XYZ file of C-alpha atoms in Angstrom:
706
model
C 17.403 -0.470 23.886
C 20.736 -1.680 22.543
C 21.885 -1.062 18.992
C 24.647 -3.307 17.706
C 27.420 -1.508 15.920
C 29.306 -2.681 12.846
C 31.048 -6.086 13.084
C 34.641 -5.954 14.221
C 37.417 -8.504 13.966
C 38.834 -10.226 17.091
C 42.033 -8.944 18.673
C 43.728 -8.413 22.029
C 41.502 -7.873 25.036
C 41.938 -4.477 26.666
C 42.817 -2.485 23.567
C 39.780 -3.636 21.657
C 37.402 -3.432 24.599
C 38.399 0.243 24.924
C 38.036 0.764 21.167
C 34.624 -0.920 21.060
C 33.385 1.165 23.992
C 34.442 4.370 22.295
C 32.730 3.448 19.021
C 29.505 2.378 20.723
C 29.497 5.564 22.767
C 29.848 7.629 19.607
C 27.028 5.740 17.870
C 24.770 6.210 20.890
C 25.473 9.951 20.900
C 24.757 10.247 17.176
C 21.512 8.322 17.498
C 20.287 10.524 20.341
C 21.137 13.598 18.315
C 19.129 12.307 15.365
C 16.165 11.434 17.547
C 16.246 14.850 19.168
C 16.200 16.561 15.801
C 13.320 14.389 14.676
C 11.154 14.894 17.728
C 11.281 18.660 17.569
C 8.602 20.088 19.842
C 6.296 17.086 19.974
C 6.727 16.450 23.665
C 4.002 18.959 24.516
C 0.656 17.554 23.344
C -1.120 20.898 23.156
C -3.977 19.818 20.880
C -6.386 17.787 22.954
C -9.394 18.465 20.755
C -10.854 15.598 18.831
C -12.877 17.707 16.456
C -12.698 21.248 15.253
C -14.332 23.172 12.482
C -12.977 22.691 9.008
C -9.884 24.820 8.512
C -11.308 26.898 5.737
C -8.807 28.234 3.227
C -10.779 31.463 3.401
C -9.996 32.057 7.049
C -6.864 32.145 9.214
C -6.224 28.989 11.203
C -7.879 29.110 14.600
C -4.805 27.601 16.237
C -1.623 29.626 16.774
C 0.972 29.274 14.079
C 3.673 26.874 15.188
C 7.369 27.549 14.986
C 9.224 26.368 11.942
C 11.435 23.328 12.185
C 14.927 24.794 11.712
C 16.216 21.391 10.729
C 13.921 21.121 7.744
C 12.468 24.426 6.604
C 14.237 27.720 7.372
C 11.975 30.725 7.935
C 13.788 32.751 5.291
C 12.628 32.266 1.722
C 14.922 33.034 -1.163
C 13.572 35.316 -3.857
C 13.770 32.640 -6.519
C 12.418 29.899 -4.226
C 15.539 27.793 -4.687
C 16.297 25.151 -2.097
C 19.469 26.034 -0.262
C 19.011 23.508 2.525
C 20.734 20.165 2.302
C 18.517 17.364 3.576
C 19.941 14.542 5.667
C 18.784 10.917 5.867
C 16.055 10.599 8.494
C 16.602 9.532 12.110
C 19.230 6.839 11.777
C 22.828 7.982 11.628
C 24.974 5.805 9.438
C 27.894 3.779 10.714
C 31.064 4.017 8.698
C 30.676 2.958 5.087
C 32.946 -0.023 5.624
C 30.484 -1.431 8.122
C 27.619 -1.680 5.638
C 27.628 -4.886 3.675
C 26.828 -4.644 0.001
C 24.608 -7.675 0.386
C 22.406 -5.958 2.959
C 20.248 -4.143 0.386
C 17.074 -6.234 0.401
C 14.054 -5.840 -1.829
C 10.970 -4.523 -0.124
C 7.793 -6.455 0.391
C 6.395 -6.921 3.829
C 4.952 -10.404 3.913
C 4.199 -11.671 7.430
C 5.727 -14.732 8.961
C 3.672 -17.721 9.974
C 3.564 -16.405 13.533
C 0.910 -13.739 14.047
C 0.605 -11.231 16.822
C -1.596 -11.994 19.774
C -5.195 -10.887 19.307
C -6.645 -11.690 22.710
C -9.192 -8.989 23.578
C -8.413 -6.757 26.494
C -10.633 -4.197 28.138
C -7.751 -2.760 30.147
C -6.028 0.275 28.700
C -2.292 0.073 29.252
C -0.184 3.166 28.760
C 3.277 2.911 27.298
C 3.452 6.622 26.498
C 5.712 8.617 28.787
C 6.286 12.382 28.646
C 10.055 12.246 28.700
C 12.176 10.939 25.838
C 14.816 9.752 28.274
C 12.259 8.034 30.459
C 10.501 6.476 27.516
C 13.703 4.978 26.215
C 14.696 3.492 29.550
C 11.473 2.179 31.078
C 10.132 -1.094 29.599
C 6.488 -1.069 28.562
C 5.691 -3.822 31.056
C 6.852 -1.666 33.990
C 5.612 1.760 32.879
C 3.005 3.555 34.950
C -0.523 2.543 34.001
C -2.788 5.290 32.713
C -5.258 5.531 29.835
C -3.626 4.981 26.471
C -4.033 8.056 24.229
C -6.090 5.987 21.789
C -8.503 5.044 24.587
C -8.962 8.733 25.293
C -9.502 9.556 21.619
C -12.028 6.746 21.174
C -13.958 7.919 24.227
C -14.063 11.486 22.924
C -15.187 10.267 19.506
C -18.132 8.395 21.009
C -19.170 11.468 22.974
C -18.826 13.716 19.907
C -21.019 11.338 17.893
C -23.661 11.332 20.621
C -23.694 15.126 20.635
C -23.908 15.231 16.844
C -26.901 12.903 16.679
C -28.758 15.062 19.197
C -29.033 17.583 16.348
C -31.015 15.196 14.125
C -34.133 16.700 12.537
C -37.288 14.600 12.432
C -39.624 16.828 10.418
C -39.478 19.503 7.735
C -39.996 22.377 10.129
C -37.066 21.434 12.388
C -34.849 20.719 9.358
C -35.563 24.163 7.887
C -34.953 25.792 11.268
C -31.619 23.969 11.621
C -30.657 25.207 8.154
C -31.444 28.837 8.980
C -29.582 28.660 12.274
C -26.436 27.157 10.728
C -26.408 28.956 7.353
C -27.829 32.383 8.156
C -30.319 32.405 5.260
C -33.441 30.589 4.058
C -33.008 27.104 2.548
C -33.041 26.952 -1.267
C -36.263 26.469 -3.240
C -37.149 22.793 -3.394
C -35.952 22.153 0.156
C -39.266 20.503 0.988
C -38.948 18.155 -2.002
C -35.388 17.356 -0.935
C -36.476 16.651 2.642
C -39.299 14.340 1.535
C -36.896 12.459 -0.748
C -34.404 12.054 2.106
C -37.023 10.793 4.550
C -38.423 8.354 1.978
C -34.923 6.906 1.772
C -34.511 6.647 5.550
C -31.723 9.216 5.756
C -30.307 10.473 9.014
C -30.991 14.208 8.846
C -28.262 16.224 10.559
C -27.548 19.638 9.058
C -23.834 19.330 9.884
C -23.550 16.514 7.320
C -23.843 19.105 4.546
C -21.129 21.470 5.738
C -18.894 20.549 2.789
C -21.520 21.862 0.359
C -21.546 25.275 1.989
C -17.783 25.396 2.316
C -17.506 24.670 -1.423
C -20.219 27.077 -2.571
C -19.724 30.050 -0.246
C -17.221 31.917 -2.492
C -19.530 31.633 -5.511
C -21.882 34.142 -3.902
C -19.178 36.627 -4.844
C -19.472 35.884 -8.594
C -22.381 37.307 -10.620
C -24.965 34.674 -11.648
C -24.449 35.492 -15.349
C -20.719 34.726 -15.026
C -21.492 31.438 -13.291
C -23.910 30.417 -16.031
C -21.470 31.375 -18.786
C -18.472 29.584 -17.300
C -20.427 26.513 -16.219
C -21.522 25.976 -19.810
C -18.095 26.432 -21.389
C -16.327 23.171 -20.436
C -16.054 20.221 -22.802
C -16.986 17.781 -20.064
C -20.337 19.165 -18.887
C -23.731 17.856 -17.834
C -26.572 20.038 -19.123
C -29.896 20.006 -17.251
C -32.941 21.503 -18.964
C -36.604 20.820 -18.231
C -35.668 18.154 -15.659
C -33.603 16.157 -18.164
C -29.839 15.659 -17.769
C -27.682 15.137 -20.873
C -24.056 15.362 -21.958
C -22.076 15.364 -25.182
C -18.998 13.858 -23.502
C -18.326 10.124 -23.659
C -15.623 10.167 -20.960
C -16.470 7.323 -18.561
C -16.435 9.573 -15.483
C -18.938 11.870 -17.184
C -21.197 8.939 -17.951
C -21.113 7.770 -14.326
C -21.851 11.247 -12.971
C -24.584 11.619 -15.605
C -26.185 8.395 -14.402
C -26.134 9.693 -10.831
C -27.637 13.036 -11.895
C -30.322 11.372 -14.015
C -31.477 9.405 -10.967
C -32.698 12.704 -9.431
C -33.226 14.812 -12.572
C -36.981 15.165 -12.049
C -36.289 17.321 -8.978
C -33.599 19.575 -10.491
C -33.754 23.119 -11.916
C -32.005 24.138 -15.135
C -28.209 24.372 -14.844
C -24.894 23.249 -16.323
C -22.336 21.201 -14.387
C -18.702 21.500 -15.554
C -16.753 18.382 -14.530
C -13.089 17.744 -13.775
C -11.872 14.864 -15.943
C -8.530 14.554 -14.130
C -7.496 12.733 -10.948
C -5.850 15.923 -9.742
C -7.726 19.123 -8.775
C -7.459 22.124 -11.112
C -8.740 25.306 -9.426
C -6.174 26.935 -7.107
C -7.310 30.493 -6.434
C -5.282 32.687 -4.050
C -6.440 32.915 -0.442
C -6.762 36.671 -0.787
C -9.238 36.358 -3.677
C -11.295 33.578 -2.117
C -11.444 35.439 1.174
C -12.785 38.521 -0.661
C -15.518 36.405 -2.234
C -16.445 34.785 1.074
C -16.831 38.207 2.664
C -19.396 38.986 -0.042
C -21.255 35.807 0.876
C -21.298 36.775 4.539
C -22.698 40.202 3.713
C -25.459 38.626 1.589
C -26.904 36.556 4.429
C -30.322 37.784 5.424
C -33.720 36.507 6.474
C -36.272 38.303 4.318
C -39.967 37.985 5.210
C -41.771 35.184 3.332
C -43.757 37.583 1.131
C -40.500 38.879 -0.384
C -39.123 35.432 -1.274
C -39.196 33.708 -4.678
C -39.606 29.941 -4.353
C -39.201 28.908 -7.977
C -36.193 28.675 -10.326
C -35.815 30.562 -13.581
C -35.671 28.666 -16.861
C -32.367 28.794 -18.733
C -31.796 28.892 -22.500
C -29.714 26.138 -24.078
C -26.856 28.578 -24.633
C -25.705 31.281 -22.183
C -25.826 35.000 -22.900
C -23.261 35.811 -25.595
C -22.802 39.327 -24.202
C -21.054 37.974 -21.101
C -17.267 37.828 -21.668
C -15.445 34.577 -20.981
C -12.550 34.906 -18.557
C -9.281 33.332 -19.672
C -8.278 30.601 -17.224
C -4.669 30.219 -18.439
C -4.386 26.610 -17.275
C -0.745 25.735 -16.665
C 1.477 22.780 -15.784
C 2.806 24.179 -12.498
C 5.531 22.000 -10.963
C 6.180 21.335 -8.223
C 2.463 21.593 -7.546
C 3.217 22.892 -4.059
C 3.570 26.337 -5.637
C -0.075 26.218 -6.722
C -1.407 24.398 -3.659
C -0.209 26.948 -1.110
C -1.879 29.867 -2.909
C -4.995 28.962 -0.951
C -3.217 29.022 2.425
C -3.440 32.024 4.711
C -0.563 34.471 4.028
C 0.744 33.974 7.577
C 0.529 30.173 7.485
C 3.689 28.064 7.838
C 3.272 26.779 4.277
C 3.282 30.283 2.792
C 6.205 31.377 4.956
C 8.405 28.287 4.657
C 11.119 27.915 2.070
C 9.849 26.330 -1.122
C 11.764 23.325 -2.389
C 12.469 22.725 -6.035
C 12.300 18.980 -6.592
C 14.088 16.694 -7.049
C 16.058 17.149 -3.858
C 19.301 15.695 -5.150
C 18.129 12.119 -4.690
C 18.355 12.308 -0.893
C 15.918 10.997 1.685
C 12.989 13.267 2.598
C 12.952 15.037 5.968
C 10.775 13.223 8.494
C 9.921 15.255 11.573
C 7.057 15.373 14.045
C 7.495 19.111 14.560
C 4.501 20.032 12.408
C 2.212 17.376 13.919
C 1.818 19.149 17.261
C -1.270 21.067 16.164
C -3.263 17.986 15.201
C -2.063 15.216 17.526
C -2.616 14.133 21.109
C 0.419 12.342 22.547
C 1.508 11.326 19.065
C -1.868 10.266 17.622
C -4.161 12.248 15.327
C -6.741 14.143 17.375
C -7.819 16.720 14.778
C -8.335 14.841 11.545
C -9.300 17.908 9.523
C -6.103 19.688 10.517
C -4.040 16.556 9.809
C -5.121 16.722 6.160
C -4.400 20.457 5.901
C -0.862 21.063 4.665
C -1.030 24.831 5.282
C 0.325 24.173 8.769
C 2.673 21.396 7.657
C 5.274 22.708 5.193
C 7.337 19.517 5.416
C 4.610 17.656 3.496
C 5.817 19.304 0.289
C 8.578 16.655 0.246
C 6.422 13.775 1.518
C 3.594 13.459 -1.016
C 3.679 12.819 -4.750
C 0.937 15.381 -5.362
C 3.284 18.117 -4.222
C 6.481 16.622 -5.646
C 5.549 15.654 -9.211
C 1.885 14.854 -9.990
C 0.932 12.561 -12.836
C -0.720 15.473 -14.610
C -1.207 19.164 -13.878
C -3.539 21.647 -15.534
C -4.366 24.281 -12.962
C -5.535 27.862 -12.862
C -5.534 30.594 -10.243
C -8.818 31.973 -11.637
C -11.698 31.172 -9.277
C -14.265 29.405 -11.456
C -16.934 26.684 -11.166
C -15.781 23.076 -11.555
C -17.195 19.892 -10.013
C -14.922 17.006 -8.996
C -14.593 13.908 -6.840
C -11.830 15.151 -4.532
C -9.576 18.113 -3.891
C -6.904 19.453 -1.595
C -8.081 21.650 1.302
C -7.005 24.757 -0.631
C -8.537 23.866 -3.995
C -11.862 25.338 -5.064
C -13.665 22.473 -6.790
C -17.261 21.686 -5.820
C -17.264 18.126 -4.491
C -19.439 15.323 -5.823
C -19.325 11.675 -4.746
C -16.489 10.163 -6.780
C -17.437 8.066 -9.828
C -16.034 4.836 -8.346
C -18.297 5.222 -5.307
C -21.426 5.467 -7.451
C -20.430 2.774 -9.963
C -19.723 0.176 -7.236
C -17.015 -1.484 -9.317
C -15.775 -4.686 -7.653
C -12.134 -3.596 -7.350
C -13.288 -0.640 -5.240
C -16.051 -2.332 -3.246
C -15.208 -6.010 -2.912
C -18.269 -7.004 -4.926
C -20.580 -7.110 -1.938
C -18.169 -9.006 0.319
C -17.520 -7.588 3.785
C -15.128 -10.086 5.319
C -17.455 -11.855 7.712
C -17.221 -11.968 11.512
C -14.292 -10.206 13.187
C -13.142 -13.275 15.094
C -12.726 -15.221 11.844
C -10.284 -12.668 10.431
C -6.484 -12.758 10.587
C -4.942 -10.157 12.893
C -2.745 -8.613 10.220
C -2.365 -5.536 8.033
C -2.879 -5.940 4.284
C -2.056 -3.430 1.570
C -1.618 -3.946 -2.167
C -1.432 -1.272 -4.818
C 0.355 0.327 -7.731
C 3.291 2.672 -7.119
C 1.182 5.696 -8.016
C 1.162 9.153 -6.484
C 2.606 10.962 -9.480
C 5.623 10.664 -11.748
C 8.317 9.148 -9.579
C 11.829 9.192 -11.045
C 15.324 8.308 -9.867
C 15.676 11.599 -8.001
C 12.298 12.070 -6.304
C 10.758 8.629 -5.597
C 11.879 8.614 -1.953
C 9.303 11.247 -1.035
C 6.283 9.458 -2.533
C 3.764 8.364 0.081
C 3.145 4.799 -1.086
C 6.858 4.106 -1.483
C 7.462 5.367 2.053
C 4.675 3.265 3.548
C 5.676 0.007 1.856
C 9.317 0.548 2.842
C 8.621 1.236 6.507
C 6.439 -1.870 6.865
C 9.154 -4.213 5.583
C 10.453 -6.274 8.489
C 13.816 -7.034 6.883
C 14.538 -3.385 6.253
C 13.629 -2.493 9.822
C 15.796 -5.274 11.264
C 18.735 -4.125 9.149
C 18.263 -0.594 10.440
C 18.125 -1.864 14.017
C 21.415 -3.703 13.437
C 22.974 -0.641 11.774
C 23.692 -2.609 8.601
C 21.404 -0.546 6.390
C 20.269 3.063 6.325
C 16.578 3.799 5.654
C 16.251 5.145 2.130
C 12.941 6.942 2.531
C 11.511 6.250 5.966
C 12.429 6.697 9.625
C 12.449 4.568 12.740
C 9.705 5.489 15.239
C 10.636 8.044 17.861
C 10.856 7.124 21.525
C 7.691 9.147 22.125
C 5.730 5.979 21.297
C 7.724 3.849 23.768
C 7.286 0.755 21.605
C 8.024 -2.483 23.417
C 9.323 -4.190 20.267
C 11.742 -1.346 19.683
C 13.045 -1.620 23.225
C 13.518 -5.343 22.629
C 15.419 -4.550 19.413
C 12.785 -6.664 17.619
C 10.781 -4.017 15.783
C 11.588 -5.609 12.419
C 10.706 -9.134 13.519
C 7.507 -7.947 15.167
C 6.430 -5.935 12.101
C 7.069 -8.968 9.879
C 4.580 -10.965 11.948
C 1.622 -8.820 10.926
C 2.488 -6.565 7.943
C 1.671 -7.837 4.450
C 2.270 -4.863 2.161
C 3.677 -4.511 -1.326
C 3.376 -3.197 -4.860
C 1.757 -5.040 -7.741
C 3.276 -2.621 -10.269
C 6.360 -0.397 -9.886
C 4.950 2.319 -12.118
C 7.521 5.066 -12.666
C 8.944 7.680 -15.029
C 10.360 6.531 -17.372
C 8.375 3.278 -17.231
C 10.131 -0.072 -17.051
C 9.128 -3.386 -18.583
C 6.892 -6.025 -16.983
C 5.678 -3.677 -14.207
C 9.258 -3.031 -13.072
C 11.268 0.165 -12.704
C 15.012 0.639 -13.023
C 15.425 3.082 -10.163
C 13.227 1.289 -7.604
C 13.920 -2.356 -8.540
C 16.825 -2.566 -6.038
C 14.477 -1.619 -3.197
C 11.107 -3.209 -4.004
C 9.803 -6.383 -5.536
C 6.462 -7.122 -7.143
C 3.911 -9.085 -5.131
C 0.788 -10.825 -6.450
C -2.403 -8.811 -6.379
C -5.108 -9.670 -3.871
C -8.784 -9.064 -4.575
C -10.477 -6.697 -2.190
C -12.866 -9.390 -0.986
C -9.848 -11.428 0.111
C -8.242 -8.406 1.754
C -11.331 -8.163 3.940
C -10.169 -11.373 5.649
C -7.527 -9.274 7.440
C -8.463 -7.032 10.331
C -6.589 -3.841 9.412
C -6.692 -2.014 6.074
C -4.383 0.985 5.561
C -5.649 3.417 2.935
C -2.928 5.526 1.302
C -3.392 8.265 -1.320
C -2.518 7.458 -4.929
C -2.550 10.054 -7.707
C -5.301 11.690 -5.693
C -7.696 10.185 -3.127
C -8.063 6.421 -2.743
C -11.219 4.994 -4.304
C -11.139 2.041 -1.898
C -12.131 4.016 1.179
C -15.904 3.521 0.994
C -15.396 -0.205 0.393
C -13.112 -0.407 3.416
C -15.654 1.408 5.589
C -18.415 -0.968 4.517
C -16.332 -4.015 5.421
C -15.967 -5.581 8.863
C -12.290 -4.556 8.972
C -10.696 -1.368 10.332
C -9.683 1.319 7.799
C -6.488 3.173 8.764
C -6.689 6.410 6.803
C -3.943 8.868 5.852
C -4.751 11.518 3.252
C -4.372 15.143 2.209
C -7.574 15.112 0.123
C -11.119 16.168 0.929
C -14.218 14.239 -0.168
C -17.969 14.709 -0.044
C -18.477 12.488 3.007
C -15.906 14.015 5.374
C -18.486 15.865 7.490
C -20.319 12.653 8.344
C -17.454 10.365 9.436
C -15.987 10.392 12.954
C -12.294 9.514 13.411
C -11.546 6.948 16.130
C -15.166 5.795 15.948
C -15.664 4.858 12.283
C -12.020 4.629 11.202
C -8.490 5.089 12.531
C -6.794 8.301 11.373
C -3.060 8.195 10.633
C -0.630 11.056 10.187
C 0.775 11.488 6.672
C 4.320 10.840 7.921
C 3.213 7.360 9.104
C 5.456 7.518 12.194
C 2.415 6.768 14.369
C 1.639 3.548 12.485
C 3.651 1.233 14.756
C 2.055 2.778 17.844
C -1.400 2.244 16.353
C -0.623 -1.392 15.640
C 0.924 -2.036 19.054
C -2.271 -0.720 20.629
C -4.505 -3.068 18.646
C -2.254 -6.149 18.319
C -0.216 -5.931 21.503
C 3.297 -7.299 21.946
C 4.764 -10.208 23.891
C 8.327 -11.354 24.468
C 10.346 -12.972 27.241
C 10.998 -9.612 28.875
C 7.824 -7.576 28.390
C 4.195 -7.738 27.355
C 1.757 -5.133 26.079
C -1.868 -6.332 26.035
C -3.762 -6.257 22.747
C -6.907 -4.182 22.261
C -8.658 -6.538 19.885
C -12.104 -5.691 21.230
C -11.491 -2.007 20.550
C -10.489 -2.838 16.981
C -13.687 -4.804 16.521
C -15.681 -1.915 17.958
C -14.330 0.497 15.321
C -14.806 -2.027 12.510
C -18.443 -2.733 13.375
C -19.306 0.885 14.164
C -17.744 2.009 10.894
C -19.617 -0.561 8.841
C -22.923 0.137 10.561
C -22.534 3.892 10.068
C -21.414 3.568 6.438
C -24.534 1.527 5.716
C -26.582 4.434 7.068
C -24.837 7.502 5.603
C -22.694 6.347 2.637
C -25.329 4.454 0.634
C -26.084 5.297 -2.973
C -29.274 6.887 -1.625
C -27.148 9.156 0.569
C -25.163 10.214 -2.488
C -28.413 11.103 -4.256
C -29.577 13.100 -1.240
C -26.254 14.939 -1.034
C -26.155 15.747 -4.755
C -29.797 16.875 -4.823
C -29.152 19.260 -1.940
C -25.922 20.469 -3.608
C -27.594 21.146 -6.956
C -30.546 22.973 -5.422
C -28.002 25.265 -3.767
C -26.037 25.626 -6.996
C -29.228 26.287 -8.956
C -30.022 29.187 -6.648
C -26.518 30.600 -7.149
C -27.106 30.630 -10.913
C -30.375 32.546 -10.600
C -30.419 36.340 -11.027
C -32.872 36.594 -8.102
C -30.743 34.485 -5.751
C -30.613 37.040 -2.906
C -34.407 36.877 -2.675
C -34.834 33.136 -3.257
C -35.549 30.425 -0.747
C -37.916 27.942 0.797
C -40.325 29.518 3.286
C -43.223 27.063 3.125
C -42.725 26.094 6.744
C -43.045 29.739 7.782
C -46.103 30.458 5.642
C -47.900 27.360 6.873
C -47.101 28.094 10.518
C -49.964 29.459 12.609
C -49.744 33.137 13.517
């Protein structure tokens, strides 16, 4: 791949040929140095697992801790957490300042050209991924050795994992209760039979694994006394109160009203309890790993299988007000910034995040560090193979400079006191109890498409579409370069990429793909032109701090321009739908899954449905650095030029789109939300009961013949 250096004026032959050779040689050396620093240790794809258990913040990571990237995060941490490391612009090394034209700064929006990428289906997997950086950069994709593409391997593993998962399906109450006892180590909660009947009446697929998130969320609460739970659940302003199978609230916040409506739809099956709700986009409970681990150990010790005659199968009635003799713990909610300080409390003490140097943002207005060093534990040959680990920042300390939640959230009110609070999403280390998010239950058109799905795959345009607001937190003139949506929109702008290829512009907040992906377009020096053929991404509002007028922003106006909004139903006419975090999770995800397009998901947040979705079968996972995005798109769209051709995998894209939609219509329905919440609240009701250690459902055991 040839990179053109800065323009030079004509002169005498030999002298300037020698001069040009020297300059080009220097540029080539600098570029290789930058690529080497970026690649880190990614050449050894050690994580070949597609799925692993959730990396619980209460337990050490099962994988070995990876070495720190010395180019980004030194192992030594200063006592005052000050950043002493100077960050450099990512990947591309700048030519001399005189070579960069002042007119080369183009505004970012990635609208495709009239020419679209080839979408001819291909059942043949073509590998362009080579183990050696040097080999990858010198061997054209069309002549590389043929072997299964990593994505083919990941899709095959996903199908097998789904088959194995569905073998666990329960088809009657007895087998469902047995699966519960085997997986949870205790009897199911009282009302389990009512829950099971409700689920079967609504044609639910009954796999105990689907409810893992509930038990991950609730396990530490076995370490708090029931009286404390009741007291602190009742104390929030935004609370749903359930008494005598009636759910009510005194809050008129619209999220409360939506969650109340969801709770009222199953209230006739619920015991007395109070549900404190998080009114913010951002999570609020950030207890230290050491404390949560202590509580989880209590839960483990409480697991037992008492004989049926020692079990209570009813719930106690609760008074309207909790016991006044129970003291209220002070939560001391604070505005902790950067939020990274609070987020990593829940990481294991020996995790890379806890050991890495903490940055104090802003980082002097420089570009964020982009490295694949910390992706080794969750990728297979550059592509996400362990989706749970990819969302867990405890092993990825560089993400503190690559996500607005860590840099400067829109709002922060967090506490280190472990306490009950229900919410729609959280970070892996937060302690909220997850409910389906309000926008999923309300089915608002801007989050669902109003019932539209996009129609048949072959009628869609083979392009990527993304529109959104520049959210993610409070971006200002010093820190905006690290925000995830800004990075994604910038790196999908064909003009910007072409300028970087020509060395006329330095990436402000993104990086060129590494040679690990062996992209044909990059070898052709046409990555920008190729991206422009299929990427249609842009902001509809440059929201920032301080805010500008007419949806603009003084510090990002030179780099981005506003594009017209596109209704979700119209977006479904494109085949590929990236989903990028905003202030917290993206409320569009369920709508994307229920369409006939392919969701491409990058997130650091956890949601209620995570245990029931299979990456590479129902959606395409993407790393939060987005450096794998071009490789993903080359796999699905292919590439063709005069010198090389990479076949498209259109049929594989259609397979994921249809499988995802079919599965979402089976496990992400409103009925599935009711089933999930009913199960969750039966578990939570038991936790609030003073007799909880001796409570459970044992009807299947009593009714069994001797």
